[in-house]
Short mmCIF file of C-alpha atoms and ligand atoms in Angstrom, two decimals:
data_model
loop_
_atom_site.label_atom_id
_atom_site.label_comp_id
_atom_site.label_asym_id
_atom_site.label_seq_id
_atom_site.Cartn_x
_atom_site.Cartn_y
_atom_site.Cartn_z
CA MET A 1 12.04 -14.72 20.36
CA ASP A 2 11.38 -17.87 22.54
CA GLY A 3 7.96 -19.32 21.82
CA CYS A 4 7.32 -17.22 18.74
CA ILE A 5 6.07 -19.68 16.21
CA PHE A 6 6.81 -17.18 13.38
CA CYS A 7 10.55 -16.89 14.70
CA LYS A 8 10.46 -20.77 14.59
CA ILE A 9 9.27 -20.68 11.08
CA GLY A 10 12.18 -18.15 10.44
CA LYS A 11 14.73 -20.63 11.70
CA ARG A 12 13.27 -23.42 10.17
CA GLU A 13 12.50 -25.30 13.36
CA ILE A 14 8.78 -25.52 12.17
CA GLU A 15 7.86 -26.58 8.88
CA SER A 16 5.82 -24.39 6.53
CA MET A 17 5.85 -24.11 2.76
CA VAL A 18 8.40 -21.54 1.92
CA VAL A 19 7.83 -19.83 -1.42
CA TYR A 20 11.00 -17.27 -0.93
CA GLU A 21 13.60 -16.68 1.67
CA ASP A 22 16.73 -14.49 1.95
CA LYS A 23 19.02 -13.28 4.82
CA ASP A 24 16.19 -10.76 6.36
CA VAL A 25 12.84 -12.35 5.33
CA ILE A 26 10.94 -15.46 4.85
CA VAL A 27 7.87 -16.05 2.98
CA PHE A 28 5.46 -18.87 3.25
CA ARG A 29 1.90 -20.30 2.40
CA ASP A 30 -0.67 -19.32 5.19
CA ILE A 31 -1.74 -22.52 6.76
CA ASN A 32 -5.55 -21.41 6.63
CA PRO A 33 -5.72 -19.77 3.19
CA GLN A 34 -8.61 -17.17 2.71
CA ALA A 35 -7.98 -16.95 -1.08
CA PRO A 36 -6.49 -19.02 -3.73
CA VAL A 37 -3.13 -17.23 -2.98
CA HIS A 38 -2.62 -16.51 0.57
CA ILE A 39 1.11 -15.86 1.66
CA LEU A 40 2.62 -14.55 4.69
CA VAL A 41 5.98 -12.27 4.15
CA ILE A 42 7.71 -11.83 7.55
CA PRO A 43 10.90 -10.54 9.04
CA LYS A 44 13.19 -13.09 10.33
CA LYS A 45 14.14 -10.66 13.23
CA HIS A 46 11.48 -10.69 15.68
CA VAL A 47 9.02 -7.53 15.54
CA ALA A 48 5.98 -7.81 17.42
CA GLY A 49 3.81 -5.87 15.08
CA LEU A 50 3.25 -2.67 13.33
CA ASN A 51 3.35 -0.65 16.66
CA ASP A 52 6.97 -1.97 17.42
CA ILE A 53 8.51 -0.70 14.17
CA THR A 54 11.18 1.85 14.71
CA ALA A 55 13.31 3.86 12.54
CA ASP A 56 16.14 1.39 12.44
CA ASP A 57 13.61 -1.15 10.97
CA GLN A 58 12.70 1.38 7.72
CA MET A 59 14.75 -0.53 5.24
CA LEU A 60 13.44 -3.87 6.67
CA ALA A 61 9.57 -2.73 6.56
CA GLY A 62 10.14 -1.45 2.90
CA LYS A 63 11.81 -4.86 1.94
CA LEU A 64 8.53 -6.79 3.24
CA ILE A 65 6.59 -4.59 0.45
CA LEU A 66 9.41 -5.14 -2.22
CA VAL A 67 9.53 -9.05 -1.41
CA ALA A 68 5.40 -9.16 -1.39
CA GLN A 69 5.63 -7.58 -5.15
CA LYS A 70 8.11 -10.05 -5.99
CA VAL A 71 6.37 -13.09 -4.88
CA ALA A 72 2.95 -11.78 -6.36
CA ARG A 73 4.77 -11.68 -9.65
CA GLN A 74 5.96 -15.34 -8.76
CA GLU A 75 2.45 -16.22 -8.09
CA LYS A 76 1.07 -14.74 -11.38
CA ILE A 77 -1.13 -12.63 -9.52
CA SER A 78 0.61 -9.18 -10.31
CA GLU A 79 -1.71 -8.36 -13.37
CA SER A 80 -5.16 -9.78 -11.79
CA GLY A 81 -4.49 -7.83 -8.57
CA TYR A 82 -3.69 -8.57 -5.05
CA ARG A 83 -4.04 -7.30 -1.61
CA LEU A 84 -1.56 -6.58 1.12
CA VAL A 85 -2.90 -6.63 4.73
CA ILE A 86 -1.11 -6.15 7.85
CA ASN A 87 -3.33 -6.61 11.10
CA SER A 88 -2.53 -4.79 14.13
CA GLY A 89 -3.94 -5.32 17.67
CA GLU A 90 -7.22 -6.80 18.64
CA ASP A 91 -9.58 -4.89 16.59
CA ALA A 92 -7.93 -6.06 13.47
CA GLY A 93 -7.66 -9.47 14.52
CA GLN A 94 -3.89 -10.01 14.68
CA ALA A 95 -3.78 -13.44 16.12
CA VAL A 96 0.27 -13.95 15.60
CA GLN A 97 2.47 -11.35 17.74
CA HIS A 98 5.39 -11.18 15.13
CA LEU A 99 5.03 -8.76 12.25
CA HIS A 100 3.43 -10.31 8.92
CA VAL A 101 2.23 -8.85 5.59
CA HIS A 102 -0.53 -11.22 4.08
CA LEU A 103 -0.56 -11.41 0.37
CA LEU A 104 -3.87 -12.42 -0.81
CA GLY A 105 -4.90 -12.78 -4.48
CA GLY A 106 -6.45 -15.18 -7.14
CA ARG A 107 -9.98 -13.99 -6.32
CA ARG A 108 -11.90 -10.91 -6.24
CA MET A 109 -11.75 -8.95 -3.12
CA LYS A 110 -14.56 -7.13 -1.46
CA TRP A 111 -14.23 -3.30 0.13
CA PRO A 112 -14.43 -2.40 2.76
CA PRO A 113 -12.92 -5.47 4.46
CA GLY A 114 -14.77 -7.12 7.13
P1 LIG B 201 -3.22 -12.52 12.00
O1 LIG B 201 -4.58 -12.71 12.19
O2 LIG B 201 -3.09 -11.19 10.84
O3 LIG B 201 -2.29 -12.46 13.04
O4 LIG B 201 -2.45 -13.82 10.93
C1 LIG B 201 -2.00 -14.95 11.34
C2 LIG B 201 -2.13 -15.83 10.30
O5 LIG B 201 -1.00 -16.86 10.53
C3 LIG B 201 -3.41 -16.59 10.01
O6 LIG B 201 -3.79 -16.24 8.80
C4 LIG B 201 -2.89 -17.97 10.20
O7 LIG B 201 -3.45 -18.73 9.28
C5 LIG B 201 -1.24 -17.92 9.89
N1 LIG B 201 -0.65 -19.10 10.60
C6 LIG B 201 -0.71 -19.36 11.90
N2 LIG B 201 0.05 -20.47 12.03
C7 LIG B 201 0.76 -20.48 10.91
C8 LIG B 201 1.67 -21.37 10.61
N3 LIG B 201 2.10 -22.50 11.34
N4 LIG B 201 1.86 -21.88 9.21
C9 LIG B 201 1.30 -20.88 8.23
N5 LIG B 201 0.35 -19.92 8.75
C10 LIG B 201 0.06 -19.78 9.97
#
């Protein structure tokens, strides 16, 4: 989608620290990390957020989780633990209107989240 920063990252029009890529997804380090490991898993296709996922996206949505699992292993945080977060809408603090899964790890997390 025109003007979407994550679409541009997906098309490599904007530089990012990519840690994994395939035909459907791209995975890169968050520019403002909130944990020693803070990585974003996004579909290359523009989906604005959780509310915009349809039944056609079922495989893609599942793939985001499987890729996060693979990258967690790659980052060596599988055993110590990690958290996946998808912010949806204003109350959750969603800032970028392109679906993304935060993969956070490398430190002890608190619950409930702030
Ligand atoms: P959210 O608040 O869930 O929408 O998260 C958006 C995330 O995208 C934030 O953690 C930002 O730090 C991150 N972010 C924004 N622009 C970039 C960028 N160009 N490269 C990497 N991460 C970014």
